[in-house]
Coordinates of C-alpha atoms in Angstrom, one line a residue:
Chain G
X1 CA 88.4 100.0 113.7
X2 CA 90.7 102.7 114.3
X3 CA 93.9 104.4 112.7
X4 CA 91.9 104.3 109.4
X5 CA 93.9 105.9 106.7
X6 CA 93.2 106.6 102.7
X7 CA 94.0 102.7 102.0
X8 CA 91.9 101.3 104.6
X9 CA 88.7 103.6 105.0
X10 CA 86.5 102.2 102.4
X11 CA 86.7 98.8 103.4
X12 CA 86.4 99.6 107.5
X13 CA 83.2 101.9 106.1
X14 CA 82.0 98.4 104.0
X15 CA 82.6 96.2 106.7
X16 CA 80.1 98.6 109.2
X17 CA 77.1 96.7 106.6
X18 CA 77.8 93.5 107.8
X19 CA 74.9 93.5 109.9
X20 CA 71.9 94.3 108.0
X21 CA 69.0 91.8 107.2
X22 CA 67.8 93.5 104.0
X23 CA 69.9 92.3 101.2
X24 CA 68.6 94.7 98.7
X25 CA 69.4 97.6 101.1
X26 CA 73.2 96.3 101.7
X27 CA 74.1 96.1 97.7
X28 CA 73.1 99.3 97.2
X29 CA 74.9 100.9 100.0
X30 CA 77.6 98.7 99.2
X31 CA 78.1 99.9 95.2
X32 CA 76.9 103.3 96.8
X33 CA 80.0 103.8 98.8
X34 CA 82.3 102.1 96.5
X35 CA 82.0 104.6 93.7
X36 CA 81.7 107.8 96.7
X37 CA 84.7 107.1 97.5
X38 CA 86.4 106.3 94.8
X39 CA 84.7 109.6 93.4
X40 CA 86.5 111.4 96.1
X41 CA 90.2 109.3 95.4
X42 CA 90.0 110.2 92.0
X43 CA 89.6 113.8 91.9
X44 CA 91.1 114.3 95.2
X45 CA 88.5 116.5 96.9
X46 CA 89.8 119.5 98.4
X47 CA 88.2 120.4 101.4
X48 CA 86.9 123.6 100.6
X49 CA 85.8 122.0 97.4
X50 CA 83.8 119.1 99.9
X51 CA 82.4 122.3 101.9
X52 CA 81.0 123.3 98.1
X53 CA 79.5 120.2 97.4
X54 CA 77.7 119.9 101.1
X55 CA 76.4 123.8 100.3
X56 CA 75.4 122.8 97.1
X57 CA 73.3 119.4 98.3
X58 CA 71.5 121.5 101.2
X59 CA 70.8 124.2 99.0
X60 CA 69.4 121.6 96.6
X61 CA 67.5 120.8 99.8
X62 CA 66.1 124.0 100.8
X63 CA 64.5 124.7 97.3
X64 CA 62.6 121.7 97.5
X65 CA 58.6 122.0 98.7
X66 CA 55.0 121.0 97.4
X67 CA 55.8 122.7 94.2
X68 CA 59.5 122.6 93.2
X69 CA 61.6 119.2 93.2
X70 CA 65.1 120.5 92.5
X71 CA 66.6 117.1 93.2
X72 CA 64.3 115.8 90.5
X73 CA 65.3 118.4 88.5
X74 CA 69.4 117.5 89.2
X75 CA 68.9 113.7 88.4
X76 CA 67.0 115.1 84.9
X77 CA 69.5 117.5 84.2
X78 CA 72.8 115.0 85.2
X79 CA 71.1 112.1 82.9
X80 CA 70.3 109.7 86.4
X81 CA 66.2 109.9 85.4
X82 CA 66.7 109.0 81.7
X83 CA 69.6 106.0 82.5
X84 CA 66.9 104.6 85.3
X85 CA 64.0 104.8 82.8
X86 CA 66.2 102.7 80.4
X87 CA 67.4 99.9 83.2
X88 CA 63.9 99.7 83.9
X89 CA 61.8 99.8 80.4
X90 CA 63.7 97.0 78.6
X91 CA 61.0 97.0 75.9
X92 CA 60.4 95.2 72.4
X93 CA 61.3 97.6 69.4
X94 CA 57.4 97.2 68.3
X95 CA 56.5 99.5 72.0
X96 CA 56.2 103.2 72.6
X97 CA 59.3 104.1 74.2
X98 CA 59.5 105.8 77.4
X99 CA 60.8 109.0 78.5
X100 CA 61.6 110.8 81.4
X101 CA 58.6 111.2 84.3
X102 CA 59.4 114.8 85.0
X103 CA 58.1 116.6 88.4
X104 CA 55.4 118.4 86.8
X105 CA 52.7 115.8 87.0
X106 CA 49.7 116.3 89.5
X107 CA 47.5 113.2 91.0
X108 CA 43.9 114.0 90.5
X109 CA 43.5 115.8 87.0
X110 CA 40.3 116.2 85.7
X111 CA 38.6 113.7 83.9
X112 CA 37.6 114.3 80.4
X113 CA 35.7 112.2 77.6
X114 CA 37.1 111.2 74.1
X115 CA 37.3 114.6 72.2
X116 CA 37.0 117.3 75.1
X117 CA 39.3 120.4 75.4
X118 CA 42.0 119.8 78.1
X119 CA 42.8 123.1 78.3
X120 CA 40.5 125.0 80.9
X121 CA 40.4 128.3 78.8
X122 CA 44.2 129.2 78.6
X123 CA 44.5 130.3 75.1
X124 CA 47.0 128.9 72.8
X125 CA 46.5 127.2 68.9
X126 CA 44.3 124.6 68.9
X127 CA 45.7 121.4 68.5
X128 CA 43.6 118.3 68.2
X129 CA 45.2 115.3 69.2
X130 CA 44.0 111.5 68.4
X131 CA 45.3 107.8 67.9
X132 CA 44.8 104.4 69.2
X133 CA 46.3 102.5 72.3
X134 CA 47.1 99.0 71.3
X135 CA 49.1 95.9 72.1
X136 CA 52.2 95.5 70.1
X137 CA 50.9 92.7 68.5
X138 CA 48.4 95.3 67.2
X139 CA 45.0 94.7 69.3
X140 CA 43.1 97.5 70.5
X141 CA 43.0 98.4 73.8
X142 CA 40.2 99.7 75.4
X143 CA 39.8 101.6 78.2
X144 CA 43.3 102.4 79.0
X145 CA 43.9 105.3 81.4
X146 CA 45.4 108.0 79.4
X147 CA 47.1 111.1 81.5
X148 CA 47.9 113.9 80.0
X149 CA 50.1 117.3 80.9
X150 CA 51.7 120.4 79.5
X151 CA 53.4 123.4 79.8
X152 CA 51.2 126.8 79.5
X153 CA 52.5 129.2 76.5
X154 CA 53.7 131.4 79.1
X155 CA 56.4 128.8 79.6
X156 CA 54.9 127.8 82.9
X157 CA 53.3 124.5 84.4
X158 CA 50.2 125.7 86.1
X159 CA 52.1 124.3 89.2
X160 CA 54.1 126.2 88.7
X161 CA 52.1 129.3 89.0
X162 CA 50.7 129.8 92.9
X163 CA 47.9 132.1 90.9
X164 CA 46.6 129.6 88.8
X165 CA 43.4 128.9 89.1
X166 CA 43.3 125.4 89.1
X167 CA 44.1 122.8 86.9
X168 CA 44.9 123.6 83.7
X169 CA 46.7 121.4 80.7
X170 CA 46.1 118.1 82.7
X171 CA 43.4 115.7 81.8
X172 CA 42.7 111.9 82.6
X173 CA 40.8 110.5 79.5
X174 CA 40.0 106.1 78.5
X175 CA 40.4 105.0 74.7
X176 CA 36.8 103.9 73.7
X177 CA 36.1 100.0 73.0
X178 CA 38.1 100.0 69.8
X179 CA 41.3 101.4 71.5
X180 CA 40.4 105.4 70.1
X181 CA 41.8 108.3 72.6
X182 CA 41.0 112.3 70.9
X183 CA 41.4 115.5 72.9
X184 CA 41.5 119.0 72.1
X185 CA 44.4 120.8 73.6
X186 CA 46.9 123.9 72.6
X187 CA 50.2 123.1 70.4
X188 CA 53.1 123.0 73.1
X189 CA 56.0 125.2 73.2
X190 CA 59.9 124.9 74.4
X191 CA 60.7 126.1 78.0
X192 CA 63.7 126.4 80.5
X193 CA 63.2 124.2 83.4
X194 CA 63.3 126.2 86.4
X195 CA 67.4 127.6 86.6
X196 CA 67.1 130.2 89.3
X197 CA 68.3 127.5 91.6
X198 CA 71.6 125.3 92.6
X199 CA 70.8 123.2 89.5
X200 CA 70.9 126.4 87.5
X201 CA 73.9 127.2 88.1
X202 CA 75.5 123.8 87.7
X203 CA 73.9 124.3 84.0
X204 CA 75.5 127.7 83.5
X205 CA 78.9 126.2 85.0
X206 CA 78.8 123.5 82.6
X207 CA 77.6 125.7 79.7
X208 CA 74.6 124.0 79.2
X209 CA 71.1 125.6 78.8
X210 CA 68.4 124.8 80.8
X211 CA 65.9 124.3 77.5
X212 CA 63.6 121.4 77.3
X213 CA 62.1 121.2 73.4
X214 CA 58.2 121.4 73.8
X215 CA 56.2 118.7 74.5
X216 CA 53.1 116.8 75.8
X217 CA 53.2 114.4 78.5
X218 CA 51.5 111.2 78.5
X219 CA 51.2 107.9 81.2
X220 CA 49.1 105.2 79.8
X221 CA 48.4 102.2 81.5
X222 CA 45.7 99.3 81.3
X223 CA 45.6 96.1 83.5
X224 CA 47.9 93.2 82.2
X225 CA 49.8 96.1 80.2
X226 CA 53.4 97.7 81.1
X227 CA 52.9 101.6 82.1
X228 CA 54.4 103.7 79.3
X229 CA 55.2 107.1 80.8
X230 CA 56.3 109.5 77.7
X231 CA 56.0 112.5 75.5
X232 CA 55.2 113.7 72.3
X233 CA 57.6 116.1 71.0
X234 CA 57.0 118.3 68.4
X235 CA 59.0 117.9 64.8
X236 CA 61.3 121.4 64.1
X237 CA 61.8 122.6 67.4
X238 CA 65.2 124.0 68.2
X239 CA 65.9 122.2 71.6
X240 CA 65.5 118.3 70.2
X241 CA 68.8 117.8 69.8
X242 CA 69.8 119.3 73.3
X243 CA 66.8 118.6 75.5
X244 CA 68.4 119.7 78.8
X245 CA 67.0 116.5 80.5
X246 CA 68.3 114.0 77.6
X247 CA 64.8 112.7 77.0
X248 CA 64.2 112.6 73.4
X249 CA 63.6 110.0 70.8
X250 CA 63.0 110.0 67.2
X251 CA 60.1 107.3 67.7
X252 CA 58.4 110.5 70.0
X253 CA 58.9 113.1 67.4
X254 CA 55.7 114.1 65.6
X255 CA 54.1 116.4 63.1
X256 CA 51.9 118.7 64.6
X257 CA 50.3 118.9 61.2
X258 CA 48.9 123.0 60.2
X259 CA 45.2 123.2 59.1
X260 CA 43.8 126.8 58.0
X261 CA 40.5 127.5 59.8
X262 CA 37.9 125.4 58.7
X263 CA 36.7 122.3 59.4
X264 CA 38.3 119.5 62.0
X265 CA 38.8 116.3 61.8
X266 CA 36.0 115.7 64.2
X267 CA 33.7 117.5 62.7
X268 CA 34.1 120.7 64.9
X269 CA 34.2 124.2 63.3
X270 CA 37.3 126.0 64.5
X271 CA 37.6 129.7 63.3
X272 CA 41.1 130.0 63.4
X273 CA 44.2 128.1 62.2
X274 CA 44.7 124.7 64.3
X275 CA 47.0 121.7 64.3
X276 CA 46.2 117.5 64.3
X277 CA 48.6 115.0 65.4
X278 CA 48.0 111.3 65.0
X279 CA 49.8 109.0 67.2
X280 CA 49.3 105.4 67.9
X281 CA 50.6 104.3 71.0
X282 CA 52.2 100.5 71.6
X283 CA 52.5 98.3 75.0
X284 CA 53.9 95.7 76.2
X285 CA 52.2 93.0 78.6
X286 CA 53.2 93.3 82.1
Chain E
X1 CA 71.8 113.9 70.7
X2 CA 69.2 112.0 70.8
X3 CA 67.6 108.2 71.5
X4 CA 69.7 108.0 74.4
X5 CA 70.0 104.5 75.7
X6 CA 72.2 102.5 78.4
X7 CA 74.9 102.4 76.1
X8 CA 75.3 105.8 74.8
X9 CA 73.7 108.0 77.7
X10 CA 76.6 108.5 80.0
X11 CA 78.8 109.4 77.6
X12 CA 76.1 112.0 75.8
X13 CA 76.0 113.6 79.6
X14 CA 79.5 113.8 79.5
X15 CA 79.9 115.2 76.3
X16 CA 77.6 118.5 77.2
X17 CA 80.9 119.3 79.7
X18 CA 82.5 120.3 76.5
X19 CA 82.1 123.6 77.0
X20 CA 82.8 124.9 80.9
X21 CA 86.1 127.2 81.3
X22 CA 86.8 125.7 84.6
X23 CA 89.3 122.5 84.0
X24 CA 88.9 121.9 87.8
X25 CA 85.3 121.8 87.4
X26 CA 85.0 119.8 84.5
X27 CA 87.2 117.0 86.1
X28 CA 85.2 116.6 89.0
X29 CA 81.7 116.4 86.9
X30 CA 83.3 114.0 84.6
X31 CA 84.2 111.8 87.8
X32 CA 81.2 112.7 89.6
X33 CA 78.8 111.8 86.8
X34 CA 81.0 108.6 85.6
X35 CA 80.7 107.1 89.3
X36 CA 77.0 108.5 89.6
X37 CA 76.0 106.4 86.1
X38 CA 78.4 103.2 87.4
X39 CA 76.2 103.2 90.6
X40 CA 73.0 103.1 88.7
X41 CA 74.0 100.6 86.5
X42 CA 75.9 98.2 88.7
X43 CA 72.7 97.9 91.1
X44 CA 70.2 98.5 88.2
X45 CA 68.0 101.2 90.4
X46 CA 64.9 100.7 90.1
X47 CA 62.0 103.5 90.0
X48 CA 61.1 102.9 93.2
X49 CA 64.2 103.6 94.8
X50 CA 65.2 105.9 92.7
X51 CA 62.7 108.1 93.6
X52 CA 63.1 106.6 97.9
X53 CA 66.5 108.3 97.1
X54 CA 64.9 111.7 96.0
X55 CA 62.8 111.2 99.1
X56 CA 66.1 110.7 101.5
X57 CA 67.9 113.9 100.1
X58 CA 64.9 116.5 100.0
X59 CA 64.4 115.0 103.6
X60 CA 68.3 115.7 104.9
X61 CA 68.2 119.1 103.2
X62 CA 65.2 119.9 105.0
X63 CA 66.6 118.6 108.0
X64 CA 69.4 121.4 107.6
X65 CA 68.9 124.7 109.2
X66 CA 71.7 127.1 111.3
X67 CA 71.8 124.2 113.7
X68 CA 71.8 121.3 112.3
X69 CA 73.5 119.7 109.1
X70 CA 72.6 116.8 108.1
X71 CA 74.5 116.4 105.0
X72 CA 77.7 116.8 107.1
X73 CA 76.3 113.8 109.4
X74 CA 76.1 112.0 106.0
X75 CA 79.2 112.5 104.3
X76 CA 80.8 111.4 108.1
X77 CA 78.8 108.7 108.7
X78 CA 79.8 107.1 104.9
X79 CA 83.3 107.6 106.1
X80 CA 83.7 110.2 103.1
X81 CA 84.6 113.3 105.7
X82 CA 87.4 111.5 107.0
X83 CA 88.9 110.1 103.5
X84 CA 88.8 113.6 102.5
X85 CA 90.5 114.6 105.4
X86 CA 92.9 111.8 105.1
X87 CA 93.9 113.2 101.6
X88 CA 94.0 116.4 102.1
X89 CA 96.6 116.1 105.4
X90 CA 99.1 113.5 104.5
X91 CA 101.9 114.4 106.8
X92 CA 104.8 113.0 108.2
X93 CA 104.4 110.6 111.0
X94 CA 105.9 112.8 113.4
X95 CA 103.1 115.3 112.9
X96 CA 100.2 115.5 115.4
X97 CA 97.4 113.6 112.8
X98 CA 93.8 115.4 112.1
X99 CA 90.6 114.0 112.5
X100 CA 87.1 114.4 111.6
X101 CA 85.8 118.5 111.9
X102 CA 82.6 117.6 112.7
X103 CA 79.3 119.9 112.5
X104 CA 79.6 121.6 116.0
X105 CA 82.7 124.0 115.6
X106 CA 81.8 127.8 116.2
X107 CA 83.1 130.7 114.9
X108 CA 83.5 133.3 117.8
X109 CA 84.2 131.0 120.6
X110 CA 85.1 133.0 123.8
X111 CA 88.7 134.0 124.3
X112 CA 90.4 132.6 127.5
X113 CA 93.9 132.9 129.3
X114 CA 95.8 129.7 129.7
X115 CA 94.9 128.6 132.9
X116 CA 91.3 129.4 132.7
X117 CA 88.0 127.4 132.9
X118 CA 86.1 127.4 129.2
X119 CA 83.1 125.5 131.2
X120 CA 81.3 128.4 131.3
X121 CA 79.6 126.8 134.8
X122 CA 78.7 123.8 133.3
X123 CA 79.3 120.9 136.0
X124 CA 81.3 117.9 135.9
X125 CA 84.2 116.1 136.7
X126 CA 87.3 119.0 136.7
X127 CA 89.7 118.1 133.9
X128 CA 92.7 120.1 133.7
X129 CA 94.4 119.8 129.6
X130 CA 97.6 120.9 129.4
X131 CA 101.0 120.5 127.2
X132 CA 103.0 122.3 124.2
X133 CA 102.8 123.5 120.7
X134 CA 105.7 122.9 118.8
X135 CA 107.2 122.2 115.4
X136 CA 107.9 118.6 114.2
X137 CA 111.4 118.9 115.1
X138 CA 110.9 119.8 118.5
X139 CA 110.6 123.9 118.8
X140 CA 108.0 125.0 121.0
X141 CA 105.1 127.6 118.6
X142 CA 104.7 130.6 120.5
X143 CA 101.0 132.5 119.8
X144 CA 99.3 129.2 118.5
X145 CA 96.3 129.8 118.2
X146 CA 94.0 126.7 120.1
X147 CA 90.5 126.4 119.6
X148 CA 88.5 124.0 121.8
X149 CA 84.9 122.7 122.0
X150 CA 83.5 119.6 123.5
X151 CA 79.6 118.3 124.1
X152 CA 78.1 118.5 127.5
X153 CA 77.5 116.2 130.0
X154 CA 74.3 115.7 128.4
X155 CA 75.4 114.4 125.3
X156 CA 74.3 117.4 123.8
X157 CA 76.7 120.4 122.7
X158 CA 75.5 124.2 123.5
X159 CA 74.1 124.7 119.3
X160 CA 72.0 121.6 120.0
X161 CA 70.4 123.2 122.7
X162 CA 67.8 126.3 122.5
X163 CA 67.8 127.1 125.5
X164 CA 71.5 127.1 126.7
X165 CA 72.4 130.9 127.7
X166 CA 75.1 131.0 125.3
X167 CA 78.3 129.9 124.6
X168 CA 79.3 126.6 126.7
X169 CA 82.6 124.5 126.7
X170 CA 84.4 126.4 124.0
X171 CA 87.0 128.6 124.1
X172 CA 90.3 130.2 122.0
X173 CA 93.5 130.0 123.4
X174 CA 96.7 131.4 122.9
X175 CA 100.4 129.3 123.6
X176 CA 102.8 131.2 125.3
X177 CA 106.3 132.0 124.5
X178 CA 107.3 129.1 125.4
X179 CA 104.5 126.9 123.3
X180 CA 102.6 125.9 126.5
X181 CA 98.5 125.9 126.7
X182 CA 96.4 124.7 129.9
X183 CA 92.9 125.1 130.6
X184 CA 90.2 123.4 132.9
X185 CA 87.2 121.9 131.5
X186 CA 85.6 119.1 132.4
X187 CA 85.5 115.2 131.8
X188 CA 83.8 115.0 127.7
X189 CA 81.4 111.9 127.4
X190 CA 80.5 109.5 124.7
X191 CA 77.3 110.6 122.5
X192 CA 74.9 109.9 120.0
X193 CA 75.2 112.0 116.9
X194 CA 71.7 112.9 115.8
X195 CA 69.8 110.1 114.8
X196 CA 66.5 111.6 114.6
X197 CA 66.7 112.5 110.9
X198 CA 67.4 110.5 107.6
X199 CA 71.2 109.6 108.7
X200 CA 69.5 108.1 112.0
X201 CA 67.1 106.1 109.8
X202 CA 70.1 105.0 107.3
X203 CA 72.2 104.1 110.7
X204 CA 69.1 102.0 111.6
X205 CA 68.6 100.3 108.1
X206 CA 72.7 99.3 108.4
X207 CA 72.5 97.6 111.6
X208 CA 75.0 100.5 113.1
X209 CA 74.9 102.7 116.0
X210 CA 75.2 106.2 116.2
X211 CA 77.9 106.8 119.3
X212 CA 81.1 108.5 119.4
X213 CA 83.4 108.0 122.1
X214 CA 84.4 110.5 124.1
X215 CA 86.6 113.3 122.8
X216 CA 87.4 116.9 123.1
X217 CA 87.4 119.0 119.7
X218 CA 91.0 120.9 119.1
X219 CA 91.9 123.3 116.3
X220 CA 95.4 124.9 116.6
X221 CA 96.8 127.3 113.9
X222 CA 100.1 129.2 113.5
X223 CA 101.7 131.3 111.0
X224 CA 103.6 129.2 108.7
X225 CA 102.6 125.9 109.9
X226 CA 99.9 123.5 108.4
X227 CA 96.4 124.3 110.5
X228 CA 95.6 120.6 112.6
X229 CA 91.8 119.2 113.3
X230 CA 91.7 116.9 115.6
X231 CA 90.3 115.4 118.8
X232 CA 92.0 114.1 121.9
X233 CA 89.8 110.6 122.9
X234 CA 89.5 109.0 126.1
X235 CA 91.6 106.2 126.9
X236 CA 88.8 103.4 127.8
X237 CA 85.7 104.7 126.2
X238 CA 83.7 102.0 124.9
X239 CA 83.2 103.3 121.5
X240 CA 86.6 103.5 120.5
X241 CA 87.0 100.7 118.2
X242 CA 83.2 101.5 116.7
X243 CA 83.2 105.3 116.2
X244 CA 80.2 106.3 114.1
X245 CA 82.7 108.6 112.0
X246 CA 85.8 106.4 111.7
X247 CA 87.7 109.4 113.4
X248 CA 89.5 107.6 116.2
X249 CA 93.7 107.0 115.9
X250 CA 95.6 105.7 118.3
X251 CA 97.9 108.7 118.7
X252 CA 95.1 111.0 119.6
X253 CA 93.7 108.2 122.8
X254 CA 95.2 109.9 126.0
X255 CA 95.1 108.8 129.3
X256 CA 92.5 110.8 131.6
X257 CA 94.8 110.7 134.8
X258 CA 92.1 110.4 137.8
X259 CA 93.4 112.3 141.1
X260 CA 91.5 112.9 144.4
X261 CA 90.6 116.0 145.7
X262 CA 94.1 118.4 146.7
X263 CA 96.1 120.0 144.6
X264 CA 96.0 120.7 140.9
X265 CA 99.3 120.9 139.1
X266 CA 98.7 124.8 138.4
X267 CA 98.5 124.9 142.4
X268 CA 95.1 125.0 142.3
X269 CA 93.1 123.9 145.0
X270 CA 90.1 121.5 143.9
X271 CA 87.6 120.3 146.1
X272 CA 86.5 117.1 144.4
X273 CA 88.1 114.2 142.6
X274 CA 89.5 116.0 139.2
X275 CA 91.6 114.5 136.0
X276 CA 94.5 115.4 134.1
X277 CA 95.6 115.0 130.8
X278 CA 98.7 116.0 129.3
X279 CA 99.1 116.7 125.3
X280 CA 102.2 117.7 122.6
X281 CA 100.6 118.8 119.8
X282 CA 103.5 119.3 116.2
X283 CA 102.5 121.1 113.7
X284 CA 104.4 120.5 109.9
X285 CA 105.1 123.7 108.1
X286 CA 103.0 124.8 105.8

């Protein structure tokens, strides 16, 4: 293995996997450093351009900690989170689709019951959200773990915040024995996902904007059912068709329905104007 | 753009590089994100590694600091440093070739006569380097500037090391009038490149090891002429034929002539057993 030139590098590199035992772990390396190289072939990488790229990758690096996932936040933006979700949710028409995970969600939210207020006091307009989990045959399904998360109206995950004082937006709730999920929360709003970083700047190269239409997130699961990880996106906001992380389908598009102050649908009194959406989610067995 | 799926998804991505100015840039996205989707897809990630991959990058960025880069150990470890180096430097075959830069170089090394020792009083076996500069047809390259660096005799080079008192086996040197450069340093030996981080763990996982075979760093510059990268190896190393970054040619093995103790060829006296290597470096024009 030596005098290895432009015609014979990738295979020399190739044959260095003959070795391993994991046969999983050899394809992937194997298609990985296929298209690397023939990335670098193509375009004919300069070597100043190279020196860019392993800048850009360490800088990517350095902006990661506990609360910022900026090589999340490149997969999102370059369309690798949204093309694995599809290999890997192959589902029935009849099923709520999936959508892109996101790094914003938080093990251990707070545990509400059927009809609580998720919203732990950050103000916003009410927004009263409720539906049904069922199979896609139609059958209730009860207690199925819903998750819930959202941006704050300042634009901002609480996360995102190191003042915040705890968790706010985020709830864990079950649907009731005939499949029912209801929780108060605040109508979402559009935001940027985070651009003062190397992913930024990849946006602004490439004339993108770094605007995500608003949303909520949801991850519902129940034994013998597929997990659906996914979002609710709300109907007439400017950034559907240009979601910065390619995430959005018409299936997830939904009216957040205006009320005037009055009475809700669950009987509450709410003194100012407020919002219902109705959404009936669908799974697949596992 | 919207209900993106495997089908239509990579070429939505692509289409958002409508926009960018930068024809250069725009070409290596489309590449970059055409091979990046073709990977996905060709293996069928799953979530799991997808996100084991997220894991492996944040970890070599944070594995990068003002000594260490890891994502330079990658890129030469998949073989991708030295096809870029291989396409960036096609010369004639009368031209000295390059090889792999490496992360060690050092801007700043020490400036020496020729004739002097760049050990910096680190011990081992005397090696005396010597030989010319010249053009590919033959005429000797006066002022050439030579930079040289080479790992210690414990495997590690002086940036590796916290506590080494500066500056150790490097050194810039200038060919005479006549194209001649000569320095002692000492004997280089075969080493491990770090293999404590995520490339050490991808090395593992691929059945490969992590040595290079012994080799002395050269950089040599002139006005005019094309700038050369290279190593000189050591005839008989064992790790010639399995270098962990594909760097080793033929044309750049030299014979490490052993002598005993007497008299240098610069009429130096030298008390132990010392080597000699002699070297013609030709440089194209730029």
């Amino acid at each position: 293995m030596r005098n290895l030139t432009e015609s014979n590098l990738t295979d020399a590199v190739l044959s260095k996997l003959a070795g391993p035992q994991d046969v999983r772990f050899k394809q992937i390396m194997t298609s990985l450093i296929h298209h690397l190289h023939a990335f670098v072939r193509e375009v004919e990488v300069t070597e100043e351009e190279w020196l860019e790229g392993i800048r850009f990758l360490t800088r990517t690096g350095h902006f990661c900690d506990d609360q910022r996932q900026e090589f999340i936040l490149l997969s999102d933006t370059l369309g690798v989170s949204m093309l694995v979700d599809a290999i890997n949710h192959r589902r029935p028409s009849a099923a709520t689709e999936n959508t892109v995970f996101g790094p914003f969600h938080v093990i251990g939210a707070p545990e509400f019951g059927n009809g609580d207020d998720i919203t732990a006091g950050v103000p916003g307009e009410p927004t009263y959200v409720r539906g049904h989990v069922r199979s896609i045959d139609g059958r209730p399904i009860a207690d199925a773990i819903i998750e819930v998360w959202q941006v704050r109206p300042d634009r901002l995950y609480d996360v995102q915040d190191p003042e915040a004082p705890g968790m706010q937006l985020r709830g864990k709730l079950k649907t009731d024995g005939e499949g029912r999920y209801a929780f108060w929360t605040i109508k979402p709003v559009s935001y940027s996902i985070p651009d003062d970083g190397p992913v930024g700047d990849m946006l602004k190269a490439s004339g993108r904007h770094p605007w995500r239409p608003a949303h909520i997130h949801f991850m519902i699961s129940a034994p013998g059912y597929e997990t659906v990880v996914t979002h609710l996106f709300v109907e007439g906001d400017p950034y559907l068709n240009s979601d910065a992380v390619f995430g959005v389908k018409d299936s997830l598009v939904v009216d957040f329905q205006a009320h005037e102050s009055g009475r809700a649908p669950d009987g509450k009194s709410v003194d100012k104007p407020f919002y219902t959406v109705h959404y009936d989610f669908r799974l697949t067995r596992a």
